[in-house]
Coordinates of C-alpha atoms in Angstrom, one line a residue:
X1 CA -15.6 -15.4 11.8
X2 CA -17.2 -17.6 8.9
X3 CA -16.5 -18.1 5.1
X4 CA -19.1 -16.7 3.1
X5 CA -17.9 -18.5 0.0
X6 CA -15.4 -21.0 -1.0
X7 CA -14.9 -21.9 -4.6
X8 CA -14.1 -25.5 -5.3
X9 CA -13.0 -25.9 -8.7
X10 CA -10.1 -27.9 -7.8
X11 CA -7.1 -25.8 -6.9
X12 CA -5.9 -27.9 -4.2
X13 CA -5.3 -30.5 -7.2
X14 CA -3.4 -27.6 -8.9
X15 CA -1.2 -27.0 -5.4
X16 CA -0.2 -30.9 -5.3
X17 CA 0.6 -30.9 -8.8
X18 CA 2.9 -28.0 -8.8
X19 CA 4.6 -28.6 -5.2
X20 CA 8.1 -28.3 -6.4
X21 CA 7.3 -25.1 -8.5
X22 CA 6.0 -23.7 -5.0
X23 CA 8.7 -24.8 -3.1
X24 CA 11.0 -23.0 -5.1
X25 CA 9.1 -19.6 -4.9
X26 CA 9.0 -20.0 -1.1
X27 CA 12.5 -20.3 -0.9
X28 CA 13.0 -17.1 -2.8
X29 CA 10.3 -15.4 -1.0
X30 CA 12.0 -16.5 2.2
X31 CA 15.5 -15.1 0.8
X32 CA 14.0 -11.8 -0.1
X33 CA 12.4 -11.8 3.5
X34 CA 15.6 -11.8 5.0
X35 CA 17.6 -9.3 3.4
X36 CA 15.0 -6.3 4.0
X37 CA 12.1 -5.2 5.6
X38 CA 9.6 -3.2 3.0
X39 CA 6.6 -4.1 4.3
X40 CA 4.3 -2.4 1.5
X41 CA 5.6 -3.9 -1.0
X42 CA 5.4 -7.0 -3.3
X43 CA 7.4 -9.9 -2.6
X44 CA 8.8 -10.0 -6.5
X45 CA 10.7 -6.6 -6.0
X46 CA 14.0 -7.4 -6.9
X47 CA 17.4 -6.0 -5.7
X48 CA 16.3 -5.5 -2.0
X49 CA 19.1 -4.6 0.2
X50 CA 19.5 -4.8 3.8
X51 CA 20.8 -1.3 6.1
X52 CA 20.8 2.4 5.1
X53 CA 18.5 4.0 2.7
X54 CA 19.5 6.8 0.6
X55 CA 16.2 8.5 -0.2
X56 CA 12.7 8.8 0.6
X57 CA 10.2 9.4 -2.1
X58 CA 7.0 11.0 -1.2
X59 CA 4.0 11.1 -3.5
X60 CA 2.1 14.7 -2.1
X61 CA -1.2 16.1 -2.8
X62 CA -1.2 20.0 -4.3
X63 CA -3.1 22.3 -2.6
X64 CA -4.5 25.5 -4.3
X65 CA -2.4 28.5 -4.3
X66 CA 0.1 26.7 -2.4
X67 CA 3.7 26.4 -4.2
X68 CA 2.7 25.5 -8.0
X69 CA -0.3 24.1 -6.4
X70 CA 0.1 20.5 -8.3
X71 CA 0.7 16.9 -7.0
X72 CA 4.1 15.9 -7.2
X73 CA 6.5 13.4 -5.7
X74 CA 9.0 15.0 -3.5
X75 CA 12.5 13.4 -2.8
X76 CA 13.9 13.2 0.7
X77 CA 17.6 12.7 1.6
X78 CA 17.4 10.2 4.5
X79 CA 21.0 8.9 4.7
X80 CA 22.4 10.3 8.3
X81 CA 26.1 10.5 6.5
X82 CA 24.7 13.0 3.9
X83 CA 25.0 17.0 4.7
X84 CA 21.3 17.1 3.5
X85 CA 19.8 14.9 5.6
X86 CA 16.4 15.0 6.1
X87 CA 15.9 17.7 3.6
X88 CA 14.0 17.8 0.4
X89 CA 16.5 17.4 -2.4
X90 CA 14.2 16.8 -5.4
X91 CA 10.4 17.6 -6.7
X92 CA 8.8 16.8 -9.8
X93 CA 5.4 18.1 -10.4
X94 CA 2.5 16.5 -12.8
X95 CA 1.0 19.7 -13.7
X96 CA -2.5 18.8 -12.1
X97 CA -4.3 18.2 -9.0
X98 CA -6.0 14.6 -9.4
X99 CA -5.8 13.3 -5.5
X100 CA -2.4 11.9 -5.3
X101 CA -2.1 8.9 -2.9
X102 CA -0.3 5.5 -3.5
X103 CA 2.8 4.4 -5.3
X104 CA 4.5 1.4 -6.2
X105 CA 7.9 0.0 -7.8
X106 CA 8.0 -2.1 -11.1
X107 CA 9.7 -5.4 -9.8
X108 CA 12.8 -4.3 -11.1
X109 CA 12.4 -1.3 -9.0
X110 CA 13.8 0.9 -11.9
X111 CA 10.1 2.7 -12.5
X112 CA 7.7 3.8 -10.0
X113 CA 4.2 4.1 -10.8
X114 CA 2.0 6.6 -9.1
X115 CA -1.8 7.2 -9.2
X116 CA -4.7 9.9 -8.6
X117 CA -7.9 9.0 -7.2
X118 CA -9.8 11.7 -8.5
X119 CA -8.5 11.8 -12.1
X120 CA -7.6 8.3 -12.6
X121 CA -4.2 9.2 -14.0
X122 CA -1.5 7.0 -13.5
X123 CA 2.4 8.1 -13.4
X124 CA 5.4 6.3 -14.5
X125 CA 8.7 7.9 -12.8
X126 CA 12.1 6.9 -13.9
X127 CA 14.4 6.3 -10.8
X128 CA 17.0 4.1 -12.8
X129 CA 18.7 7.5 -14.5
X130 CA 19.2 9.5 -11.3
X131 CA 17.5 8.0 -8.0
X132 CA 18.0 10.9 -6.4
X133 CA 16.0 13.1 -8.9
X134 CA 13.2 11.1 -10.3
X135 CA 11.8 12.1 -13.8
X136 CA 8.2 12.0 -15.0
X137 CA 8.7 9.6 -18.0
X138 CA 5.2 8.9 -19.3
X139 CA 1.3 9.8 -17.9
X140 CA -1.5 7.2 -18.9
X141 CA -4.6 9.0 -19.5
X142 CA -6.8 6.2 -20.4
X143 CA -6.9 4.2 -17.2
X144 CA -10.7 4.6 -16.7
X145 CA -12.0 4.1 -20.6
X146 CA -9.5 0.8 -20.5
X147 CA -10.3 -0.9 -17.4
X148 CA -13.7 0.8 -16.5
X149 CA -12.3 1.7 -13.1
X150 CA -11.9 4.8 -11.1
X151 CA -9.2 5.5 -8.5
X152 CA -5.9 3.7 -9.3
X153 CA -5.3 3.1 -5.2
X154 CA -2.5 0.1 -5.3
X155 CA 0.3 -0.7 -7.4
X156 CA 1.4 -4.2 -6.9
X157 CA 4.7 -5.6 -8.8
X158 CA 4.4 -8.8 -10.4
X159 CA 7.3 -10.5 -12.4
X160 CA 7.2 -8.3 -15.3
X161 CA 3.4 -6.9 -14.7
X162 CA 1.7 -4.3 -12.7
X163 CA -1.4 -5.0 -11.2
X164 CA -3.5 -1.9 -10.0
X165 CA -6.4 -2.0 -7.4
X166 CA -9.0 0.5 -8.1
X167 CA -11.6 1.7 -5.4
X168 CA -14.5 2.9 -7.7
X169 CA -16.1 2.4 -11.2
X170 CA -16.3 4.5 -14.1
X171 CA -20.3 3.3 -14.7
X172 CA -21.6 4.9 -11.4
X173 CA -18.6 5.8 -9.6
X174 CA -19.6 3.8 -6.5
X175 CA -18.0 1.3 -4.5
X176 CA -17.8 -1.9 -7.2
X177 CA -14.5 -1.9 -8.9
X178 CA -11.6 -4.6 -10.1
X179 CA -8.0 -4.6 -10.7
X180 CA -6.4 -3.9 -14.0
X181 CA -3.2 -5.9 -15.4
X182 CA -0.6 -3.9 -16.9
X183 CA 2.7 -5.0 -18.4
X184 CA 5.9 -2.7 -17.3
X185 CA 6.1 -0.9 -20.3
X186 CA 2.5 0.3 -20.0
X187 CA 0.6 -1.9 -22.0
X188 CA -3.0 -2.6 -20.9
X189 CA -4.0 -6.2 -20.5
X190 CA -7.5 -6.8 -19.2
X191 CA -9.4 -6.2 -16.1
X192 CA -10.3 -8.4 -13.3
X193 CA -13.6 -7.9 -11.4
X194 CA -14.1 -7.9 -7.9
X195 CA -16.5 -10.7 -7.2
X196 CA -20.0 -9.8 -6.3
X197 CA -21.8 -13.2 -5.9
X198 CA -21.9 -15.7 -3.0
X199 CA -21.5 -12.8 -0.6
X200 CA -19.0 -10.4 -2.6
X201 CA -19.8 -7.1 -2.2
X202 CA -17.2 -6.1 -5.0
X203 CA -15.2 -3.7 -3.4
X204 CA -11.5 -3.3 -3.4
X205 CA -8.5 -1.3 -1.5
X206 CA -5.2 -3.2 -0.7
X207 CA -3.5 -6.4 -2.6
X208 CA -1.2 -8.6 -1.0
X209 CA 0.6 -12.2 -2.4
X210 CA 2.4 -14.7 -0.8
X211 CA 3.9 -16.8 -3.8
X212 CA 4.9 -19.8 -1.4
X213 CA 1.1 -19.9 -0.5
X214 CA -0.2 -19.6 -4.4
X215 CA -2.5 -17.4 -2.3
X216 CA -3.6 -13.1 -3.3
X217 CA -5.4 -11.1 -0.3
X218 CA -7.7 -8.4 -1.6
X219 CA -9.4 -5.9 1.1
X220 CA -12.2 -3.6 0.7
X221 CA -12.7 0.2 1.2
X222 CA -15.4 2.7 -0.7
X223 CA -15.9 4.6 -4.0
X224 CA -15.6 7.8 -5.6
X225 CA -19.0 8.9 -4.2
X226 CA -17.5 8.6 -0.4
X227 CA -13.9 9.4 -0.8
X228 CA -14.1 12.5 -2.6
X229 CA -17.0 14.1 0.0
X230 CA -15.9 15.5 3.1
X231 CA -15.1 13.2 6.0
X232 CA -18.1 14.7 8.6
X233 CA -20.6 14.7 5.6
X234 CA -20.1 10.7 5.1
X235 CA -20.0 9.8 8.7
X236 CA -23.4 11.7 9.1
X237 CA -24.8 10.3 6.1
X238 CA -26.3 6.4 7.1
X239 CA -26.8 5.7 3.3
X240 CA -23.1 6.4 2.7
X241 CA -22.0 4.9 5.6
X242 CA -23.4 1.5 4.4
X243 CA -21.4 2.2 1.2
X244 CA -17.8 1.0 2.3
X245 CA -16.6 -2.7 2.2
X246 CA -17.2 -5.1 4.6
X247 CA -15.4 -8.4 2.9
X248 CA -11.9 -9.5 2.0
X249 CA -11.4 -12.2 -1.1
X250 CA -8.4 -15.0 -1.3
X251 CA -7.6 -15.5 -4.7
X252 CA -5.6 -18.2 -6.4
X253 CA -2.7 -16.4 -7.5
X254 CA -2.0 -18.6 -10.3
X255 CA -5.5 -18.4 -12.4
X256 CA -6.3 -14.7 -10.7
X257 CA -9.9 -16.3 -9.5
X258 CA -11.5 -15.8 -6.3
X259 CA -11.1 -18.8 -4.0
X260 CA -13.0 -17.5 -0.6
X261 CA -14.7 -14.6 0.3
X262 CA -14.5 -13.7 4.0
X263 CA -16.9 -11.4 5.9
X264 CA -14.6 -8.8 7.3
X265 CA -17.2 -5.9 8.4
X266 CA -16.0 -2.1 8.8
X267 CA -13.7 -1.6 5.6
X268 CA -10.5 -3.3 6.2
X269 CA -7.6 -1.5 4.8
X270 CA -4.0 -2.3 4.5
X271 CA -2.9 -6.1 4.5
X272 CA 0.3 -7.4 5.6
X273 CA 1.4 -10.9 5.5
X274 CA 4.0 -12.2 8.0
X275 CA 7.4 -12.1 6.7
X276 CA 9.1 -15.0 8.8
X277 CA 10.0 -17.9 7.0
X278 CA 7.1 -20.7 7.2
X279 CA 4.3 -18.2 8.6
X280 CA 1.3 -18.4 6.5
X281 CA -0.7 -15.7 8.0
X282 CA -1.8 -12.3 6.9
X283 CA -3.0 -9.5 9.4
X284 CA -5.5 -6.5 8.4
X285 CA -7.1 -3.7 10.5
X286 CA -10.8 -2.8 9.8
X287 CA -10.8 1.2 9.7
X288 CA -14.5 2.0 11.0
X289 CA -14.4 -0.6 13.2
X290 CA -10.7 -0.3 14.6
X291 CA -10.6 -4.0 15.0
X292 CA -7.5 -6.2 13.9
X293 CA -7.9 -9.6 11.9
X294 CA -6.1 -12.7 11.0
X295 CA -6.2 -14.7 7.9
X296 CA -4.6 -17.8 8.8
X297 CA -5.4 -21.5 8.1
X298 CA -7.6 -23.3 10.9
X299 CA -6.8 -27.1 12.4
X300 CA -8.6 -28.4 9.3
X301 CA -6.3 -26.8 6.6
X302 CA -9.4 -24.0 5.7
X303 CA -8.3 -20.3 5.5
X304 CA -10.2 -18.4 7.5
X305 CA -10.4 -14.7 8.9
X306 CA -10.8 -13.8 12.7
X307 CA -11.4 -11.0 15.0
X308 CA -8.3 -10.9 17.4
X309 CA -8.3 -7.8 19.0
X310 CA -9.2 -4.0 19.0
X311 CA -7.1 -0.9 18.5
X312 CA -7.8 2.0 21.1
X313 CA -11.5 2.6 21.9
X314 CA -13.6 1.6 18.9
X315 CA -16.4 4.0 20.1
X316 CA -14.1 7.2 19.6
X317 CA -13.6 5.7 15.9
X318 CA -9.7 6.2 16.1
X319 CA -9.6 5.1 12.3
X320 CA -7.0 2.9 12.0
X321 CA -5.1 3.5 8.6
X322 CA -1.9 2.1 7.7
X323 CA 0.1 -0.9 9.3
X324 CA 3.6 -1.9 8.9
X325 CA 4.4 -5.5 10.0
X326 CA 8.1 -6.0 11.3
X327 CA 10.5 -8.2 9.4
X328 CA 10.2 -11.3 11.6
X329 CA 6.4 -11.2 12.1
X330 CA 6.7 -10.5 15.5
X331 CA 5.4 -7.0 15.9
X332 CA 2.8 -4.4 13.8
X333 CA 3.0 -0.9 13.6
X334 CA -0.5 0.9 13.6
X335 CA -1.4 4.8 12.9
X336 CA -4.7 5.9 13.9
X337 CA -5.4 9.2 12.0
X338 CA -8.1 10.5 14.5
X339 CA -6.4 10.5 17.2
X340 CA -2.8 11.0 15.8
X341 CA -1.2 7.7 17.6
X342 CA 1.3 5.3 16.3
X343 CA 0.8 2.0 18.2
X344 CA 3.0 -0.9 18.4
X345 CA 1.2 -4.7 18.9
X346 CA 3.0 -7.5 19.9
X347 CA 2.7 -10.4 17.3
X348 CA 4.3 -13.4 19.3
X349 CA 0.8 -14.8 19.2
X350 CA -1.0 -13.3 16.1
X351 CA -3.9 -14.9 17.5
X352 CA -3.9 -12.6 20.4
X353 CA -2.0 -9.0 19.4
X354 CA -0.7 -7.3 22.4
X355 CA -0.6 -3.6 22.2
X356 CA 2.8 -2.7 23.7
X357 CA 3.4 0.8 22.9
X358 CA 1.4 3.8 22.1
X359 CA 2.9 7.4 21.4
X360 CA 1.1 10.5 19.9
X361 CA 3.0 11.6 16.7
X362 CA 0.8 14.4 15.0
X363 CA -2.7 15.8 14.8
X364 CA -3.3 14.0 12.3
X365 CA -1.1 10.6 10.7
X366 CA -1.3 8.2 8.3
X367 CA 1.4 6.2 6.5
X368 CA 4.0 4.5 8.4
X369 CA 6.8 2.9 7.0
X370 CA 9.8 1.1 8.8
X371 CA 13.5 1.3 7.9
X372 CA 15.3 -1.4 5.9
X373 CA 16.9 -2.4 9.3
X374 CA 14.0 -1.8 11.2
X375 CA 15.7 0.7 13.8
X376 CA 13.5 3.7 12.0
X377 CA 10.3 4.8 11.3
X378 CA 8.9 7.2 8.6
X379 CA 5.6 8.7 9.2
X380 CA 3.2 10.8 6.9
X381 CA 0.3 13.3 7.7
X382 CA -2.4 13.1 5.1
X383 CA -5.1 10.7 4.1
X384 CA -7.4 12.3 1.6
X385 CA -7.8 16.0 0.8
X386 CA -11.6 16.3 1.9
X387 CA -11.1 13.6 4.8
X388 CA -7.9 15.5 6.6
X389 CA -8.5 17.9 9.3
X390 CA -9.0 21.7 9.5
X391 CA -7.5 24.5 11.0
X392 CA -4.4 23.9 13.2
X393 CA -5.2 20.2 13.0
X394 CA -4.2 20.1 9.6
X395 CA -0.6 19.2 9.9
X396 CA 1.3 18.0 6.6
X397 CA 4.5 16.6 7.3
X398 CA 7.0 13.6 7.4
X399 CA 8.5 12.8 10.4
X400 CA 11.4 10.3 11.0
X401 CA 11.8 8.7 14.2
X402 CA 14.1 6.4 15.5
X403 CA 12.8 2.9 17.2
X404 CA 15.3 1.6 20.2
X405 CA 13.3 -1.1 21.2
X406 CA 11.3 0.7 24.0
X407 CA 10.5 4.0 22.3
X408 CA 10.0 6.5 19.1
X409 CA 12.4 9.3 19.4
X410 CA 11.8 12.1 16.8
X411 CA 14.8 12.8 14.7
X412 CA 13.5 15.2 12.3
X413 CA 10.4 16.8 10.6
X414 CA 10.3 17.8 7.6
X415 CA 7.2 20.5 7.4
X416 CA 5.4 20.1 4.0
X417 CA 3.2 23.1 4.3
X418 CA 6.1 25.6 5.2
X419 CA 8.0 24.2 2.2
X420 CA 4.9 25.0 0.1
X421 CA 4.7 21.6 -0.9
X422 CA 1.4 20.3 -0.2
X423 CA -0.1 17.2 1.6
X424 CA 2.4 14.2 2.0
X425 CA 0.8 10.8 1.8
X426 CA 2.8 7.5 0.5
X427 CA 6.6 6.9 1.1
X428 CA 8.7 4.7 -0.9
X429 CA 12.5 3.8 0.2
X430 CA 15.4 3.9 -2.6
X431 CA 18.7 3.8 -2.9
X432 CA 21.5 4.5 -4.9
X433 CA 23.1 1.2 -4.6
X434 CA 20.1 -0.2 -6.1
X435 CA 20.5 1.1 -9.9
X436 CA 23.2 0.8 -12.4
X437 CA 24.3 2.5 -15.2
X438 CA 21.7 2.2 -18.2
X439 CA 24.4 0.1 -19.9
X440 CA 24.5 -2.1 -17.2
X441 CA 20.4 -2.8 -17.3
X442 CA 19.2 -6.4 -17.4
X443 CA 17.6 -6.8 -21.0
X444 CA 13.9 -6.7 -19.8
X445 CA 14.7 -3.4 -17.8
X446 CA 16.1 -1.9 -21.1
X447 CA 13.3 -2.6 -23.3
X448 CA 10.7 -1.7 -20.9
X449 CA 12.6 1.8 -20.3
X450 CA 12.7 2.2 -24.2
X451 CA 9.2 1.2 -24.6
X452 CA 8.3 4.0 -22.1
X453 CA 10.3 6.6 -23.7
X454 CA 9.1 5.7 -27.0
X455 CA 5.1 6.3 -25.9
X456 CA 6.1 9.3 -24.0

């Protein structure tokens, strides 16, 4: 697929001049990828471990009349050696419903930021005090007025910073949006607008960084006017269907300026860089066209976005949502919401992915996360409150599957409706070993904790 636009302001010169620094970044990124596989997380996350995770944090949408009805962070015990394995061990409500969606760790993994797509509130949870029982430390209520954005979606850790990708804007609630940069202590720094010139559509969704390539990729979805409507209405509305993103942007990571715009129709969503040392490619899936796209340099050394395969039958709109790449970059899990399937693709040749496995894992499935050692797969059910299915098909769960290299076998299921918790959405992994006593925190962590507590 053709590149819509490529900025030519000399960042190739910067790459040459800073080659030693980038080589060090590449070494650090490689070391992190060997130690753990957390495919939805920033490469800057420190203290990654390889082995058995202890906790699964689930950001959950409240449902009126169900339990307290509020959005909440739910903690599951996921260590097989525990007597409470596969059970809920903690739940922290935020006192309102705001379309809970995604969460992200700060770079020290001691704080978890979570956002609401409807009310644009941001919640900061403290994990360091007791990782088994997170506590709500701070609520940021001025995201829209400060950043001019609506729908904080992707929370992506930078060194000492949090980069937040939004889905909409505060002016017209349309799809043109941007990213907001914060300090770890919650201080707002600036807004970075998605490009609208030279073929850019201004839409946003996911963020994915490759420090070794000085590259950041962003994808595109739709604005508040669409994601807060019933999915059936959106599909039948010709004008609404046109209000979905159709581009990806390659950014210069150092300057946070756009470098290239790619035409990727059909709302490209989650982006995953290969974690294998030496690889220089990323993959995404477009939701509306059920297509896999590869972002990789061509023989001339220029980045290109290329359609490389389909997911199921695109004519049936399976709606691929979340994806998870293996630690060696050789396989990709893909969840398709409409048909409730979890697929595995062989990425040995990323230019030609091959589906090697499929399993029906629920009436509706959304997020998929691999364990740190790659032998287990976590799946949650909810997409958006007004896009989830109705009636008996509106299952709300988190399931754990064992992966033996040939098939998925369900280990346990936590029914979020039965427990009156709500709609299970985004998941993050945690472990007690990642958190030391407060007195042993690094100076930067102590400062962030003090600032957040003071601002509470």
